[in-house]
Short mmCIF file of C-alpha atoms in Angstrom, two decimals:
data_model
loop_
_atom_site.label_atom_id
_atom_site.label_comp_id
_atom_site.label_asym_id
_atom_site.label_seq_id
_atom_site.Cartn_x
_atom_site.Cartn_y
_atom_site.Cartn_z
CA UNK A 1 78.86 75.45 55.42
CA UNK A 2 76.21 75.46 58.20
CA UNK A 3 75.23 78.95 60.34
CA UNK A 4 77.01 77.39 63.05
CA UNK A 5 80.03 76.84 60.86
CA UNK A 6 80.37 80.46 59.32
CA UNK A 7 79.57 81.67 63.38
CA UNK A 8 82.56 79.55 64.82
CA UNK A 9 84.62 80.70 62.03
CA UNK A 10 84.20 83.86 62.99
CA UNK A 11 84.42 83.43 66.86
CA UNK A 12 87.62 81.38 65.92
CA UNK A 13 88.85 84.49 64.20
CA UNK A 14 87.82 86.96 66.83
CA UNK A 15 89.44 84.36 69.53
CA UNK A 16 93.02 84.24 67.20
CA UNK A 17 92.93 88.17 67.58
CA UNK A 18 92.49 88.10 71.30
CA UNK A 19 94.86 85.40 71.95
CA UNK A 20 97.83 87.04 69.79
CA UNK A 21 97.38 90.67 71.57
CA UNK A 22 97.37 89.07 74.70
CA UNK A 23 100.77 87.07 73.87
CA UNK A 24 101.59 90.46 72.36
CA UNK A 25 101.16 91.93 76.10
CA UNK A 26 103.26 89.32 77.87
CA UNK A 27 106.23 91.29 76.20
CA UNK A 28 105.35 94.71 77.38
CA UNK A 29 104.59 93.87 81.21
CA UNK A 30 106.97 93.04 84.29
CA UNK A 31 106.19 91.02 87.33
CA UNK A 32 102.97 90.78 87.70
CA UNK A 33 101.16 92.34 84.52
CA UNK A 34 103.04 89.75 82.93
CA UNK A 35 101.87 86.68 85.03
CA UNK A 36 98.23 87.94 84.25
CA UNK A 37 99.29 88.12 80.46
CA UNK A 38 100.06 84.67 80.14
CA UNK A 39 97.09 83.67 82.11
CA UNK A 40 95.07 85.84 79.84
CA UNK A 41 96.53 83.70 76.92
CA UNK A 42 96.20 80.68 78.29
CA UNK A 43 92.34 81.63 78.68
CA UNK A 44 91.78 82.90 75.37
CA UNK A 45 93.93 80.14 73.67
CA UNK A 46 91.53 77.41 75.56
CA UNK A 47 88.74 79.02 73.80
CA UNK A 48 90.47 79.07 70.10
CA UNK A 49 91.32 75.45 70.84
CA UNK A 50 86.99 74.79 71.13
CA UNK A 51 86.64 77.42 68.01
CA UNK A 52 89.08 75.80 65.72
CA UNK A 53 88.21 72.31 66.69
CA UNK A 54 84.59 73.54 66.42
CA UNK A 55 84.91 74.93 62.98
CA UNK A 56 87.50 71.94 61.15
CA UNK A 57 84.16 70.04 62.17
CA UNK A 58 82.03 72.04 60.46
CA UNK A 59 83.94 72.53 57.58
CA UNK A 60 84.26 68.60 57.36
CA UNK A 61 87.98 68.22 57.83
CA UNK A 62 88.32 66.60 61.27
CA UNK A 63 86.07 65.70 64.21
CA UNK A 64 89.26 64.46 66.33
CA UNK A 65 89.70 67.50 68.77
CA UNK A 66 85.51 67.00 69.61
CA UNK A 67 86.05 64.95 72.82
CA UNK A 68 89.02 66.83 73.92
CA UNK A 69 86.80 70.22 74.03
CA UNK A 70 84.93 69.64 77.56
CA UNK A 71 88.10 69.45 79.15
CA UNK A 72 89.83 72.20 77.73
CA UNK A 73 87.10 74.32 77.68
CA UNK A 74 86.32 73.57 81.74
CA UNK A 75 89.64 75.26 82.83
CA UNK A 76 88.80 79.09 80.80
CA UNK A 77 87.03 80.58 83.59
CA UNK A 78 89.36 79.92 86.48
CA UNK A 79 91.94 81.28 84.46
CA UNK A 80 90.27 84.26 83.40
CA UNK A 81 89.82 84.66 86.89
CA UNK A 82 92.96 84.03 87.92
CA UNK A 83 94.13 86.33 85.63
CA UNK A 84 91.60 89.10 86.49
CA UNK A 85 92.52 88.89 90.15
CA UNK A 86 96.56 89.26 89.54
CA UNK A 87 95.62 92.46 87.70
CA UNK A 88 93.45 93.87 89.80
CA UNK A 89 95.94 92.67 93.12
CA UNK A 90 98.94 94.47 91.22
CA UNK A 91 96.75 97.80 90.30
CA UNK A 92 96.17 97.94 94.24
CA UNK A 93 99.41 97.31 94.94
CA UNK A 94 100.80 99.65 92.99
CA UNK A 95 98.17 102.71 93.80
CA UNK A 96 99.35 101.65 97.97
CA UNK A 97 103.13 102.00 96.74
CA UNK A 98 102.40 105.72 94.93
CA UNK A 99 100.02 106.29 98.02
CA UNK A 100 102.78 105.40 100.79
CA UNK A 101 105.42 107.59 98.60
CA UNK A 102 103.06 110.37 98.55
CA UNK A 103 102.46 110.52 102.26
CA UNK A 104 106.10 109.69 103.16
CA UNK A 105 107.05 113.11 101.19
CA UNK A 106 104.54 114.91 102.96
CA UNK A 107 105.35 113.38 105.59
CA UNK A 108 109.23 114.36 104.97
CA UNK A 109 108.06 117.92 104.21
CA UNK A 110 106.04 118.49 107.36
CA UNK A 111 108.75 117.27 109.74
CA UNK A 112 111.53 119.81 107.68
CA UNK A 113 109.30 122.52 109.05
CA UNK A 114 108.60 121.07 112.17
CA UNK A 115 112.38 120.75 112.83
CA UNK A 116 113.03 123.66 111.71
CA UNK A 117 110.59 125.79 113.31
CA UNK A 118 111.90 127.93 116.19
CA UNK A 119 109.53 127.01 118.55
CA UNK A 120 109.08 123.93 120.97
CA UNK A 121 106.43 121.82 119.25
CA UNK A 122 105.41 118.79 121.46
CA UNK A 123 103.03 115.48 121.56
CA UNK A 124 101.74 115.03 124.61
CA UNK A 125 99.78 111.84 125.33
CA UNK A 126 96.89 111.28 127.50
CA UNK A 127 99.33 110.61 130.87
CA UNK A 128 101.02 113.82 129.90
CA UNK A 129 104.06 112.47 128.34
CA UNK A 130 105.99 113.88 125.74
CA UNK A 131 105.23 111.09 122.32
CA UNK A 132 107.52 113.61 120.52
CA UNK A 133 109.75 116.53 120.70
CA UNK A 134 110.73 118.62 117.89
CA UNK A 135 114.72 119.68 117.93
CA UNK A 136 114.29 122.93 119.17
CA UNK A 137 111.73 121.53 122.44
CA UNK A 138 115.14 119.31 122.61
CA UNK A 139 117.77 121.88 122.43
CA UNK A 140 115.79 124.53 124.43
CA UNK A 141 113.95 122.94 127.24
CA UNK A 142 115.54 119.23 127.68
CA UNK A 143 112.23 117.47 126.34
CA UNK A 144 113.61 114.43 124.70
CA UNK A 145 112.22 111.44 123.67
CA UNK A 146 113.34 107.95 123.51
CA UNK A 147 113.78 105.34 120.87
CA UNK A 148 110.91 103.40 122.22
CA UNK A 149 108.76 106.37 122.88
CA UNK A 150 109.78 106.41 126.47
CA UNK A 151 110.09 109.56 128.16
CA UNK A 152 113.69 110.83 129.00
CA UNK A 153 112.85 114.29 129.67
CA UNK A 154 114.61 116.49 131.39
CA UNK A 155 111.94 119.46 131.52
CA UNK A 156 108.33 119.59 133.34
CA UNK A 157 105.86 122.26 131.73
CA UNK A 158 103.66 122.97 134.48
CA UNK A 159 100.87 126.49 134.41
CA UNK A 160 102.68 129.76 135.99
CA UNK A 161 104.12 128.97 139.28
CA UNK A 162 102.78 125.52 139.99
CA UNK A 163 104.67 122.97 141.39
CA UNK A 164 106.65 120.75 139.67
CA UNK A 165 107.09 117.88 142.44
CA UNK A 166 104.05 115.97 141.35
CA UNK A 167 104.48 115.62 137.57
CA UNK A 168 104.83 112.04 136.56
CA UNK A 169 105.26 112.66 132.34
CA UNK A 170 107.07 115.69 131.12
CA UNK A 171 103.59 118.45 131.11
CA UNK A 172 101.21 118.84 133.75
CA UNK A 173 98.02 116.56 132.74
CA UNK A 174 95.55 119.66 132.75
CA UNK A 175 97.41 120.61 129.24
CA UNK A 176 95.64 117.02 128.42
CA UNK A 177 92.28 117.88 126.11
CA UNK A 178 92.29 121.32 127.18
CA UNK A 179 92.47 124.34 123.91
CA UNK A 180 94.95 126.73 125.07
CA UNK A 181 95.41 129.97 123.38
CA UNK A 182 98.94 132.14 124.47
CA UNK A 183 98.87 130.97 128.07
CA UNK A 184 102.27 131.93 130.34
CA UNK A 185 103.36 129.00 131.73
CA UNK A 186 106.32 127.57 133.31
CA UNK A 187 109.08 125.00 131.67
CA UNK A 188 111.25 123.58 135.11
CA UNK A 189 114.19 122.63 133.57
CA UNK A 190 117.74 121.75 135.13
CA UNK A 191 118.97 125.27 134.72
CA UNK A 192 116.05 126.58 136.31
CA UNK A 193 112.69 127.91 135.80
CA UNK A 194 111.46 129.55 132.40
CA UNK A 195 108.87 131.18 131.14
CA UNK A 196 107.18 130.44 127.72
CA UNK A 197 104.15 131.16 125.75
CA UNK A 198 102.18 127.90 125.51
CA UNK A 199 99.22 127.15 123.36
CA UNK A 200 97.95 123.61 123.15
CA UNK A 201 95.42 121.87 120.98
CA UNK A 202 93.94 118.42 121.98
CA UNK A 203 94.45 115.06 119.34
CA UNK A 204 91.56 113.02 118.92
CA UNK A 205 91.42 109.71 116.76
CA UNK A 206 89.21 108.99 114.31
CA UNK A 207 86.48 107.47 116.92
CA UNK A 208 86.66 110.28 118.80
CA UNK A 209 88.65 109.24 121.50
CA UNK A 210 90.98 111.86 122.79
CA UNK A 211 94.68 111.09 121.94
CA UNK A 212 96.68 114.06 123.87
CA UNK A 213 97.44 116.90 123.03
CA UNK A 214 100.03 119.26 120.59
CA UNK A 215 101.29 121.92 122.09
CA UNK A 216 103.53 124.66 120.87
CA UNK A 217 105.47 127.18 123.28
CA UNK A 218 108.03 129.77 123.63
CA UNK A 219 110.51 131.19 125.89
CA UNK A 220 108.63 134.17 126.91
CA UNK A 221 111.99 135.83 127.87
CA UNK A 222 115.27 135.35 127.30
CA UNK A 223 116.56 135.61 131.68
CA UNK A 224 115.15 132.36 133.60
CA UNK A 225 114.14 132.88 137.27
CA UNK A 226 115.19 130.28 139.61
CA UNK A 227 113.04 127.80 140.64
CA UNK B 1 67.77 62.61 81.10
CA UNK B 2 69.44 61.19 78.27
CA UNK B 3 70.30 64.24 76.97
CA UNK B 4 72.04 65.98 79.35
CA UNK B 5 75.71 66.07 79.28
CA UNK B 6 76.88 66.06 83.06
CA UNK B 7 80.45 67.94 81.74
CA UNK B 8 78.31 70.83 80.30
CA UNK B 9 75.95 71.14 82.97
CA UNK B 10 79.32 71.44 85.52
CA UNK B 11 80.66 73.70 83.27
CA UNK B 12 77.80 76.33 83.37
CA UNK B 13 77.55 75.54 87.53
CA UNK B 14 81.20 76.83 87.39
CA UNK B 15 81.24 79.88 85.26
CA UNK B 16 77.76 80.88 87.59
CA UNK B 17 80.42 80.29 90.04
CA UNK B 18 82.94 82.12 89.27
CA UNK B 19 81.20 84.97 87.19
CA UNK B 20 80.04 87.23 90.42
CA UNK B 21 83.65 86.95 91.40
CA UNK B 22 84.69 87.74 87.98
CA UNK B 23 82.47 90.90 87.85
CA UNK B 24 83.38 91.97 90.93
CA UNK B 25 87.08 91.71 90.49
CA UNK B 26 86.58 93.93 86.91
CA UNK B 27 84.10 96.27 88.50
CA UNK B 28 87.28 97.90 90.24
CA UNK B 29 87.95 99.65 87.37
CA UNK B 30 86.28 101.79 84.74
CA UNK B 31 88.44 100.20 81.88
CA UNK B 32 86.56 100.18 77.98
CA UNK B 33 88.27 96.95 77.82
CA UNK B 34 86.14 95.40 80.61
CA UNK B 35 83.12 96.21 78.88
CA UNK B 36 84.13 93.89 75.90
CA UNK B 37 84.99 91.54 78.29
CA UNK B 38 81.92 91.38 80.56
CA UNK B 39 80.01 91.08 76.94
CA UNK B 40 81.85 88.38 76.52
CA UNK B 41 81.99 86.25 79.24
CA UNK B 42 77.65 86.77 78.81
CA UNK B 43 78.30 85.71 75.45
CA UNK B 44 80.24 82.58 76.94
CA UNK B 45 77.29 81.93 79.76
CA UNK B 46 74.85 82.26 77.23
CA UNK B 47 76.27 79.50 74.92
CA UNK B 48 76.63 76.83 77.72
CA UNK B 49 73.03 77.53 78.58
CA UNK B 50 72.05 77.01 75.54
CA UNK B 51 73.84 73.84 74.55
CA UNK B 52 72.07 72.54 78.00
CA UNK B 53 69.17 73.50 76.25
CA UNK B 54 69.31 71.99 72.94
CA UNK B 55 69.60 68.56 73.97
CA UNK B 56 65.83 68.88 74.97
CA UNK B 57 63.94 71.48 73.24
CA UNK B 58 64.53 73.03 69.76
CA UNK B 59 68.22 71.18 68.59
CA UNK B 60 68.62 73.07 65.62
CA UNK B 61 67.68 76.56 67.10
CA UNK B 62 69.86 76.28 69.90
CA UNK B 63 73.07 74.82 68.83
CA UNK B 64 72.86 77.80 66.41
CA UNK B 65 72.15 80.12 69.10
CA UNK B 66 75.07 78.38 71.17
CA UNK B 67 77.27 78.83 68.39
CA UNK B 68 76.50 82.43 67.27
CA UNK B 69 77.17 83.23 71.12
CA UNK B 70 80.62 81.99 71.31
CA UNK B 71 81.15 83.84 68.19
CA UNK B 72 80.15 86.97 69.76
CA UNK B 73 82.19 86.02 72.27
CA UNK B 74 85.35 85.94 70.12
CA UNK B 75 84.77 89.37 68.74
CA UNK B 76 84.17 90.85 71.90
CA UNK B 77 87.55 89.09 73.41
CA UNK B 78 89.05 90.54 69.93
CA UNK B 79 87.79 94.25 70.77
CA UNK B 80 88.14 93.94 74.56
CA UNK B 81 91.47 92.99 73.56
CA UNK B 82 92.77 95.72 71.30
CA UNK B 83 91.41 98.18 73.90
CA UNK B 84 93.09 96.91 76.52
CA UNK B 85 96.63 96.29 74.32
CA UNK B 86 95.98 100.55 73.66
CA UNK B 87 95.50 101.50 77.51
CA UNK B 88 99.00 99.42 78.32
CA UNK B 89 100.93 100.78 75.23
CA UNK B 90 99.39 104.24 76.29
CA UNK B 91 100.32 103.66 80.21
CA UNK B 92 103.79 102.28 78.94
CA UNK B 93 104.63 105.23 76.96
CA UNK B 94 103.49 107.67 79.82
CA UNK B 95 105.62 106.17 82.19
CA UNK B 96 108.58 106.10 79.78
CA UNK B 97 108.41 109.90 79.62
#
């Protein structure tokens, strides 16, 4: 046998292996991983097909499959490809599936102690509107928020003593960007005014662009003077 | 020009093709396996460049060289192979538990 006969017996060995384990894989995988398993041994099995045919040439048995090799062998790198890019598709889709469960249990998490926290804890966007309420701004002050992010409130938070008359969202807009640290201000509700504690912090996205503001307040006393 | 087989010269144009895309797709991950296999599909390039090149310079040299590259080929495929078939039996039996 010729040096290229003993090398494309080997290779024709080597491609045997690599077909059969990736047949072997079709079996373990689901969906996906097992769509890129077949198309993984489709690819190799195009390249036995040139190895075998290559070899029973060699080894002076039968030149038949010669012609057929071109056009077999023409199709193995789309399908490697094809195969390459289903794996690495379902990898990404499943590391954005374990991603979005991770950040919906924080985000689960964060809003039990939000709700549960016993003090009013407010979005305020940039026109001074409440983008959400937690259940105890709800309960205590009347600072709901609606299904479309419309503003149903039923409370004004303006600074100690200010008017209310004037508000168009639910918080005076000066609470908009500013840092407030323990401030007394005033929550004009139906009942009456109240007192709280307010600090505020302003939002700002990722380009820097100011978003509103989160602020966090407390009945300063438990009596409300009227308005 | 005689030579030159127009099916083998398309097939290297293709594989130049698709090989950045190829290597770019496997890049994505740090996987043994894709080491065999990048070896390989060089392995693959290499052997349609050089049956290009036998049918002008050298015959007997590079048919053997074509040859002993698609045999490399086949035992990287073979070892890429087995690596990878050990990462998903690994990853299979760490999500079963």
């Amino acid at each position: 046998m010729s040096l290229a006969g003993v090398f494309d017996l080997v290779g024709a060995l080597g491609f045997i292996v690599a077909t059969v384990l990736a047949a072997i894989s079709i079996t373990f995988g689901k969906g996906a991983s097992r769509l890129a398993a077949v198309l993984m041994t489709a690819a190799f099995s195009v390249l036995t097909f040139v190895m075998v045919s290559n070899t029973l040439e060699h080894l002076g048995i039968t030149a038949a499959l010669d012609p057929f090799e071109d056009f077999v062998e023409v199709v193995f790198f789309p399908l490697f490809a094809y195969a390459l890019y289903v794996m690495s598709a379902d990898t990404q889709l499943k590391t954005m599936r374990s991603m979005m469960h991770a950040a919906q249990a924080e985000h689960d998490l964060v809003m039990g102690i939000v709700d549960s926290a016993t003090v009013a804890i407010v979005m305020v966007d940039t026109r001074g509107c409440a983008g959400f309420s937690n259940t105890f701004a709800e309960k205590e002050f009347g600072l709901y928020v609606g299904p479309g992010h419309e503003r149903v409130s039923h409370a004004v938070i303006v600074p100690a003593g200010a008017p209310a008359d004037s508000i168009q969202g639910a918080f005076d807009v000066r609470i908009v960007g500013a840092t407030i640290r323990d401030e007394r201000w005033d929550a004009v509700t139906e009942t009456g005014r109240i007192p709280v504690r307010l600090s505020a912090t302003p939002m700002y996205a990722r380009s820097g662009e100011l978003m509103g503001s989160v602020v966090v307040f407390i009945r300063e006393e438990p009596g409300t003077t009227s308005s | 020009m005689d030579s030159l087989s127009y099916s083998e010269v398309f097939q290297l144009l293709l594989a130049i093709v698709m090989a950045p895309i190829i290597l770019r797709t496997m890049g994505s991950t740090k996987r043994m396996a894709h080491l065999w296999m990048v070896l390989a599909l060089i392995s693959i390039l290499g052997s349609y460049v050089f049956t290009i090149a036998e049918g002008f310079v050298a015959p007997t040299l590079f048919n053997d060289l074509e040859h002993a590259c698609l045999c490399l080929a086949g035992i990287f495929f073979a070892v890429g192979s087995v690596s990878a078939t050990r990462h998903l039996r690994a990853r299979l039996a760490g999500d079963r538990s």
